[in-house]
Amino acid sequence: MTLTEKIIQTHLVEGTMKRGEPIALRIDQTLTQDATGTMAYLQLEAMGVTQVKTDLSVSYVDHNTLQSGFENADDHRYLQTVAKKHGIYFSRPGNGICHQVQLERFGRPGATLLGSDSHTPTGGGLGMLAMGAGGLDVACAMAGEPFVLKMPYITEVHLTGSLQKGVSSKDIILKVLQILTVKGGVGKVIEYTGPGVATLSVPQRATITNMGAELGATTSVFPSDEVTRSFLAREGREEAYRPLAADEDAVYDERLEIDLSALEPMIALPHMPDVVKTVREVAGRKIDQVAIGSCTNSSYRDIMTVASILSGHHVAENVSLVLSPGSRQVLTMVTENGALAKILAAGTRLLECTCGPCIGMGQSPVTNAWSLRTFNRNFKGRSGTLSANVCLVSPETAAWSAVKGVIADPREADFTLPEEPASFPVDDSMIYPPEKNHPEAVEVIQGPNIRPIPENTPMAAAIEKTVVIKVGDNITTDHIMPAGAKVLPYRSNIEKISEFVFRDVQPGFKAHCEKAGGGLIVAGENYGQGSSREHAALAPMYLGIKAVIAKSFARIHVANLINFGILPLTFGEAADYEAIEEGDTLRIAELEALAPGKPVPMENVTKGTKFLANHALSPLDIEILQAGGKLNYIKNKQKA
Ligand code: MIC
Ligand code: SF4
């Protein structure tokens, strides 16, 4: 068996491991972050759950930490109180980015983790089966429900050789992205094997599994070996260790091989993580900003390497260099050993241990900027500057380019790679355990910006609506529901945040939907890739969107659409997509007879044509859709 199959088998509640078929998995751990967490906990409360049923649930505050009004601060207080009451650990703002802290303090080889953030697969670096999902699915997991997904196909990435100096694990995942593209991982788990694995530390592995999200993969996973044991031991958690690997004769659905020794520094160019070239090919281009940090590249190794490269140099005059360390643990270490002083002496601007610029929470670059970031996403506009050109690179490339003022190959730099620390300074004083003795006495405090979740109506037997927007391939949830400092404070207020839907694609989208009395969305391949934010389904639902007809969907987004009662259909023929124009009225009929595998008859009323649409809905998905979403479905079940 593959490692993925082994973990799935020990958590399988329903189904068989037949690829593509629905399976239900027991979830051991959950995590949420503040930008998706408020919704998840409002949903948990709405389900009437008093204490979570998981082994461990943690609520982090790391995204919306710029408090330019009361909204974010109120969200933090709500999250802190709701966690205390319902059996959830709470990691305060300043303690670090959820994925980094979860890896350091809570991850366990062989366990399952469901997180309301698409980069939850970071835990795969420790040999966990760690998956991202919408907040509602995470709330259901906290309520003790198994997580339903399609049994993934399993891709083996066989690593041989070892990285040369100046090349890091970020370059490995950029290489995989170049080969597989942003939709190459949909429906798959990416499993790493081969002798190259042992040459990578846990944080280096986690950089790779983290950014496996950009492949659209369900998750990515590394074996748990001596390197894992040593990492856990140095975190004071050796008891969590267990060895895990695929069997010698494991059979994979697909195989890639990467020779680490032959790899060179790579870069993802604007505006997709799979537009990958070698740094050499684009070296010399002038840059305006360098941002180091994020859940992808914030480990001790990464920050120490940056310190060594910057040491004795100064950031170029044309560059603004910002650093947001991934966790307080890492920040403490580099503070105590003096590395931070070197980083600051070079002219770096230091930010909090949060997501920060990665989600456009400040540090938006100048107009038409070229910004080099050690992050995982470079979607257009995500930085907060629509005209910016964001590139994704390793910490080595970022630091050396900041010194040179242009994109530069770090193999030219003179630096030393850090030794692995003998132990990590463990300090969990910013993680609060839940109230054990009198949870019922804890008061949950909600601010005025936290609004009730809008309700949906059951699905009608036929839908006749206007196509309010037609978009192309690879539309991300950042296109659908932008983030950034101006929008994120409304994550707990759907009415308000719905004003920003498709902001940069079709300004005035909300008014358009109101005028049309709701509508339909038509899209190309891989619709909804990227973030797990359920707001990209919830806000369109609020605007009256009844169905999305696309060439294909990203896994988490299609689940979110179903959860909020928006019908996801796929085109049978590319020509059917071509034939539709924005403004056409489509009629989707026979919805009372919606059944697995049965095509849905469609009519383009404006053009007088007919065609069939497909779907991959399970019987449960259909029940949820017919109820008008999962919350209605749960309420109906509770009533029955
Ligand atoms: C992101 O990287 O886009 C986020 C912000 O972490 C999201 C979650 C969100 O939108 O709140 C994610 O990746 O799921
Ligand atoms: Fe935060 Fe960026 Fe990681 Fe998302 S990708 S969790 S915004 S650091």
XYZ file of C-alpha atoms in Angstrom, residues 54-545:
492
model
C -12.040 15.684 17.916
C -8.796 14.693 19.682
C -7.595 18.264 19.216
C -9.022 21.445 17.709
C -7.075 24.682 17.514
C -8.237 28.175 16.562
C -5.530 30.530 15.295
C -5.500 34.269 14.730
C -2.976 35.058 12.024
C -4.694 36.584 8.983
C -6.728 39.630 10.003
C -4.325 41.186 12.444
C -4.229 44.709 11.070
C -6.672 46.379 13.415
C -7.621 49.480 11.462
C -11.102 49.437 12.982
C -12.922 47.443 15.622
C -13.944 44.619 13.275
C -10.865 42.393 13.396
C -10.315 42.916 17.109
C -13.944 41.942 17.752
C -13.473 38.805 15.682
C -10.416 37.885 17.746
C -12.373 38.270 20.982
C -15.256 36.191 19.615
C -12.824 33.460 18.548
C -11.095 33.454 21.925
C -14.336 33.166 23.889
C -16.039 30.648 21.609
C -12.903 28.448 21.725
C -12.761 28.523 25.513
C -16.394 27.485 25.767
C -16.417 24.638 23.249
C -13.207 22.710 23.951
C -10.888 24.389 21.440
C -7.318 25.596 21.985
C -6.755 29.244 21.062
C -3.504 30.568 19.595
C -3.390 34.324 20.114
C -2.408 36.852 17.470
C 1.380 37.145 17.459
C 1.957 33.455 18.167
C 2.379 32.630 14.518
C 0.808 31.402 11.306
C -1.533 28.461 11.838
C 0.296 25.957 9.615
C 3.728 26.692 11.030
C 2.543 26.515 14.653
C 0.473 23.373 14.033
C 3.564 21.720 12.560
C 5.728 22.741 15.492
C 3.349 22.082 18.355
C 0.551 19.676 17.369
C 1.149 17.663 14.193
C 1.270 13.857 14.519
C 2.444 11.385 11.893
C -0.389 9.161 10.696
C -3.177 11.411 12.006
C -5.815 13.227 9.962
C -6.107 17.006 10.102
C -8.864 19.095 8.545
C -8.325 22.849 8.403
C -10.386 25.771 7.155
C -7.448 26.915 5.105
C -6.185 25.510 1.832
C -2.595 25.258 3.069
C -3.475 22.795 5.825
C -1.506 20.148 3.814
C 1.609 21.699 5.387
C 1.119 18.968 8.028
C 1.975 16.414 5.328
C 5.607 17.300 6.029
C 5.191 15.334 9.272
C 3.451 12.379 7.622
C -0.095 13.507 8.407
C -3.031 13.360 6.046
C -3.799 17.072 6.303
C -6.500 18.587 4.143
C -8.102 21.960 3.576
C -11.867 22.418 3.547
C -14.551 25.051 3.898
C -15.378 26.278 7.399
C -18.659 24.389 7.467
C -16.940 21.073 6.776
C -14.452 21.834 9.532
C -17.323 22.702 11.885
C -18.928 19.339 11.035
C -15.630 17.573 11.771
C -15.479 19.325 15.167
C -19.023 18.062 15.725
C -17.669 14.541 15.213
C -18.923 14.007 11.656
C -16.589 12.196 9.275
C -15.204 14.190 6.347
C -16.496 13.078 2.964
C -14.280 13.335 -0.084
C -13.581 11.394 -3.264
C -10.948 8.704 -2.838
C -7.950 10.431 -4.404
C -5.659 9.098 -7.092
C -2.116 8.865 -5.762
C 0.882 10.361 -7.534
C 4.396 9.361 -6.546
C 7.113 11.991 -6.724
C 10.336 10.047 -6.411
C 13.240 12.180 -5.174
C 16.847 11.211 -5.812
C 20.126 13.043 -5.162
C 20.471 16.050 -2.875
C 20.069 19.809 -3.312
C 23.096 21.930 -4.139
C 23.724 25.035 -2.026
C 21.521 27.911 -3.148
C 18.714 25.558 -4.124
C 16.017 24.761 -1.577
C 12.816 22.816 -1.197
C 10.824 25.753 -2.605
C 12.574 25.045 -5.891
C 11.433 21.420 -5.719
C 7.765 22.339 -5.448
C 8.130 25.027 -8.126
C 9.566 22.306 -10.373
C 6.601 20.035 -9.595
C 4.259 22.939 -10.408
C 6.033 23.476 -13.706
C 5.450 19.825 -14.585
C 1.930 19.297 -13.262
C 0.412 22.857 -13.455
C -2.170 24.394 -11.124
C -4.775 21.830 -12.052
C -2.480 18.823 -12.306
C -3.131 17.735 -8.733
C -6.944 17.921 -8.659
C -8.360 14.720 -7.177
C -4.889 13.464 -6.211
C -2.629 13.052 -3.225
C 1.021 13.725 -4.010
C 3.235 11.295 -2.127
C 7.002 11.841 -1.888
C 9.347 8.853 -1.900
C 12.927 7.937 -2.704
C 16.377 8.477 -1.229
C 16.120 12.263 -1.626
C 13.479 12.386 1.133
C 16.003 11.714 3.913
C 18.048 14.765 2.820
C 15.169 17.128 3.628
C 14.283 18.378 7.117
C 10.663 18.469 8.293
C 10.265 22.230 7.629
C 11.729 21.740 4.131
C 9.240 18.930 3.520
C 6.492 21.172 4.836
C 7.358 23.866 2.270
C 6.663 21.269 -0.405
C 3.421 19.890 1.050
C 2.247 23.439 1.802
C 2.531 24.522 -1.792
C 1.080 21.263 -3.063
C -2.156 23.220 -2.544
C -1.219 25.187 -5.654
C -1.370 21.964 -7.686
C -5.018 21.680 -6.680
C -4.089 18.452 -4.869
C -6.228 17.048 -2.064
C -3.017 16.953 -0.058
C 0.653 15.944 -0.188
C 2.480 13.649 2.187
C 6.003 12.668 3.186
C 6.973 9.484 5.028
C 7.628 9.718 8.753
C 11.232 8.668 9.408
C 14.277 9.408 11.584
C 14.224 13.034 10.399
C 10.640 13.274 11.656
C 11.525 11.656 14.959
C 14.387 14.073 15.492
C 12.194 17.102 14.672
C 9.502 15.972 17.103
C 12.088 15.225 19.778
C 13.568 18.704 19.420
C 10.041 20.106 19.812
C 9.776 18.070 23.022
C 7.144 15.807 21.475
C 8.947 12.583 20.639
C 5.962 10.594 21.920
C 4.031 11.728 18.818
C 6.489 9.903 16.556
C 5.718 6.740 14.674
C 7.523 5.505 11.589
C 5.402 5.447 8.437
C 6.165 4.780 4.802
C 4.701 3.227 1.702
C 5.318 -0.485 1.145
C 8.156 -1.354 -1.247
C 5.667 -2.698 -3.790
C 3.118 0.116 -3.455
C 1.289 0.860 -6.692
C 0.797 4.500 -7.721
C -1.511 5.988 -10.345
C 1.165 8.299 -11.697
C 4.896 8.783 -11.167
C 7.366 11.647 -11.489
C 11.040 11.573 -10.730
C 13.100 14.579 -9.674
C 16.869 14.539 -9.338
C 17.535 17.075 -6.591
C 21.204 17.399 -7.574
C 20.247 18.681 -11.017
C 17.724 21.235 -9.773
C 18.452 24.956 -9.947
C 16.750 28.001 -8.394
C 13.262 28.416 -9.852
C 10.773 31.284 -9.989
C 7.017 31.480 -10.609
C 6.282 34.510 -12.759
C 3.087 36.582 -12.770
C 0.260 35.675 -12.242
C 0.067 31.923 -11.547
C 2.192 29.617 -9.402
C 2.765 27.347 -12.415
C 4.307 29.959 -14.730
C 7.692 28.620 -13.671
C 11.113 29.357 -15.153
C 14.655 29.053 -13.819
C 15.933 32.146 -12.006
C 18.789 32.177 -14.514
C 16.356 32.764 -17.368
C 14.954 35.970 -15.852
C 17.935 37.194 -13.815
C 18.714 40.900 -14.075
C 15.140 42.216 -14.017
C 14.845 45.195 -11.679
C 12.611 44.666 -8.650
C 10.805 46.946 -6.207
C 9.887 44.745 -3.295
C 10.962 41.537 -1.591
C 8.733 39.879 1.011
C 9.985 36.976 3.100
C 7.792 34.821 5.321
C 4.366 33.101 5.046
C 3.339 29.564 5.892
C 5.531 28.357 3.008
C 8.929 29.727 3.974
C 9.242 30.867 7.570
C 11.161 28.137 9.293
C 14.301 28.600 11.358
C 16.319 27.274 8.433
C 14.745 29.775 6.056
C 15.192 32.826 8.248
C 18.756 31.854 9.239
C 19.674 31.395 5.585
C 18.271 34.829 4.808
C 20.295 36.304 7.703
C 23.470 34.739 6.379
C 22.888 36.039 2.850
C 22.077 39.547 4.088
C 24.974 39.624 6.515
C 27.440 42.369 5.622
C 25.173 43.679 2.864
C 22.445 46.275 2.603
C 19.149 46.055 0.797
C 19.370 47.805 -2.592
C 18.039 51.349 -2.704
C 15.236 50.448 -5.113
C 13.978 47.573 -2.965
C 11.722 47.461 0.075
C 12.445 44.255 1.998
C 9.896 43.019 4.545
C 10.068 39.984 6.793
C 7.139 38.342 8.575
C 8.429 35.377 10.628
C 6.151 32.330 10.632
C 6.044 31.758 14.341
C 7.076 33.238 17.641
C 9.272 30.182 18.171
C 11.313 31.045 15.081
C 11.355 34.747 15.951
C 12.593 33.955 19.461
C 15.419 31.815 18.122
C 16.675 34.334 15.601
C 16.361 37.091 18.184
C 18.371 35.213 20.771
C 21.143 34.087 18.432
C 21.641 37.532 16.906
C 20.538 36.637 13.369
C 17.674 39.117 13.530
C 20.139 41.917 14.230
C 21.913 41.087 10.967
C 18.601 41.053 9.121
C 17.661 44.447 10.554
C 21.125 45.889 9.944
C 20.620 45.125 6.262
C 17.619 47.462 6.189
C 14.777 44.958 6.533
C 11.342 46.046 7.722
C 10.124 43.655 10.398
C 6.459 42.658 10.604
C 4.445 40.538 13.050
C 4.416 36.720 12.967
C 1.335 36.612 10.721
C 0.285 36.114 7.099
C 0.637 39.838 6.441
C 1.505 40.733 2.843
C 0.700 37.211 1.606
C -2.991 38.013 1.812
C -2.632 41.708 1.082
C -2.837 42.635 4.785
C -0.552 45.581 4.314
C 2.705 46.023 2.354
C 0.982 46.342 -1.014
C 3.776 47.187 -3.464
C 4.084 50.279 -5.684
C 2.184 50.682 -8.956
C 3.467 48.295 -11.653
C 5.853 46.784 -9.090
C 7.914 43.668 -9.496
C 7.634 41.965 -6.121
C 9.567 38.810 -5.195
C 7.922 36.799 -2.456
C 8.706 33.566 -0.669
C 4.947 32.905 -0.527
C 2.772 30.409 -2.369
C 0.310 32.489 -4.416
C 0.859 35.250 -6.938
C -2.669 35.685 -8.284
C -3.300 39.036 -9.895
C -4.306 41.655 -7.346
C -3.755 39.457 -4.275
C -0.942 41.746 -3.072
C -3.413 44.608 -2.915
C -1.864 46.325 -5.962
C -3.723 45.282 -9.090
C -0.907 46.334 -11.417
C 1.816 44.508 -9.447
C 3.834 41.624 -10.893
C 4.342 39.129 -8.096
C 6.886 36.304 -8.414
C 7.356 33.346 -6.059
C 10.862 32.301 -5.062
C 12.912 30.596 -2.356
C 14.243 32.538 0.655
C 17.722 32.284 -0.882
C 16.647 33.895 -4.149
C 14.567 36.503 -2.300
C 17.382 37.608 0.006
C 20.090 37.729 -2.643
C 17.817 39.596 -5.072
C 17.013 42.141 -2.330
C 20.732 42.835 -2.027
C 21.310 43.033 -5.776
C 18.159 45.039 -6.559
C 17.378 42.695 -9.449
C 16.282 39.085 -9.778
C 19.498 37.232 -8.951
C 20.695 33.637 -8.679
C 21.593 32.911 -5.021
C 24.267 30.450 -6.081
C 26.409 33.580 -6.617
C 26.054 34.584 -2.960
C 28.546 33.763 -0.238
C 26.663 32.336 2.735
C 26.429 29.409 5.103
C 23.454 27.142 5.640
C 22.451 26.897 9.312
C 22.915 23.828 11.452
C 19.670 22.267 12.621
C 19.126 23.524 16.204
C 19.722 20.981 18.961
C 16.344 21.893 20.428
C 13.540 24.332 19.738
C 12.546 26.751 22.522
C 9.103 25.520 23.491
C 6.815 28.199 24.888
C 3.091 27.602 24.580
C 2.151 30.552 26.772
C 0.266 32.167 23.883
C -1.871 29.060 23.346
C -4.824 28.963 25.738
C -6.458 25.666 26.598
C -10.253 25.493 26.706
C -12.196 25.787 29.947
C -12.453 22.319 31.470
C -14.514 22.752 34.597
C -17.339 25.148 33.767
C -17.475 25.684 30.014
C -21.172 26.553 30.260
C -20.244 29.630 32.317
C -17.994 31.086 29.586
C -19.631 34.045 27.862
C -19.184 34.186 24.097
C -18.797 37.801 23.000
C -19.815 38.875 19.490
C -19.161 42.357 18.109
C -21.632 44.259 15.907
C -19.819 43.316 12.683
C -20.474 39.609 13.286
C -23.710 39.023 11.413
C -25.855 35.898 11.233
C -25.132 33.522 8.337
C -27.655 34.144 5.537
C -30.062 31.320 4.823
C -30.755 29.703 1.486
C -34.025 28.287 0.169
C -34.460 24.677 -1.002
C -33.546 24.088 -4.645
C -36.397 24.606 -7.129
C -37.396 21.931 -9.673
C -36.228 24.203 -12.466
C -33.932 27.228 -12.496
C -34.318 29.912 -15.146
C -31.791 32.698 -14.714
C -29.435 35.036 -16.548
C -25.732 34.320 -16.954
C -24.517 37.287 -14.938
C -20.860 36.572 -15.626
C -18.865 34.366 -17.989
C -15.210 33.794 -17.091
C -12.280 31.773 -18.471
C -9.975 29.107 -17.020
C -8.270 28.975 -13.602
C -10.467 31.590 -11.916
C -9.294 31.684 -8.300
C -11.286 32.316 -5.156
C -9.259 35.557 -4.965
C -10.999 36.633 -8.193
C -14.409 35.612 -6.868
C -14.026 36.940 -3.329
C -10.966 39.169 -3.011
C -9.013 39.420 0.238
C -6.750 42.267 1.390
C -6.859 44.749 4.217
C -9.958 46.543 2.918
C -12.137 43.437 2.484
C -11.018 40.951 5.134
C -12.568 42.838 8.075
C -15.965 41.836 6.647
C -15.371 38.079 6.720
C -18.008 37.834 9.473
C -20.498 40.018 7.606
C -21.681 38.384 4.394
C -24.055 41.178 3.447
C -21.192 43.669 3.468
C -18.527 41.418 1.918
C -20.847 40.540 -0.972
C -20.200 44.062 -2.313
C -16.711 42.894 -3.263
C -17.618 39.751 -5.227
C -15.761 39.754 -8.593
C -14.523 43.289 -7.738
C -11.603 43.180 -10.177
C -13.320 41.076 -12.840
C -16.716 42.744 -13.183
C -17.088 45.917 -11.119
C -20.671 46.405 -9.974
C -21.344 42.668 -9.845
C -23.581 42.984 -6.792
C -25.829 45.589 -8.427
C -25.896 43.484 -11.594
C -27.103 40.438 -9.628
C -29.706 42.483 -7.790
C -31.054 43.840 -11.076
C -31.125 40.387 -12.673
C -32.764 38.825 -9.584
C -29.785 36.547 -8.977
C -28.274 34.492 -11.745
C -25.850 31.885 -13.030
C -22.077 31.823 -13.434
C -20.425 30.259 -16.492
C -16.737 29.357 -16.200
C -13.851 27.478 -17.809
C -11.464 24.895 -16.315
C -10.498 24.657 -12.621
C -13.045 27.176 -11.389
C -12.472 28.224 -7.753
C -8.848 27.167 -7.394
C -6.797 28.500 -4.503
C -8.118 29.412 -1.105
C -10.640 27.434 0.915
C -12.643 30.568 1.754
C -16.298 29.580 1.753
C -17.131 33.249 1.322
C -16.495 32.608 -2.392
C -19.660 30.469 -2.304
C -21.545 32.101 0.537
C -21.416 35.666 -0.828
C -22.522 34.607 -4.358
C -25.313 32.591 -2.700
C -26.356 35.741 -0.877
C -26.441 37.535 -4.258
C -28.838 34.905 -5.612
C -26.432 32.764 -7.656
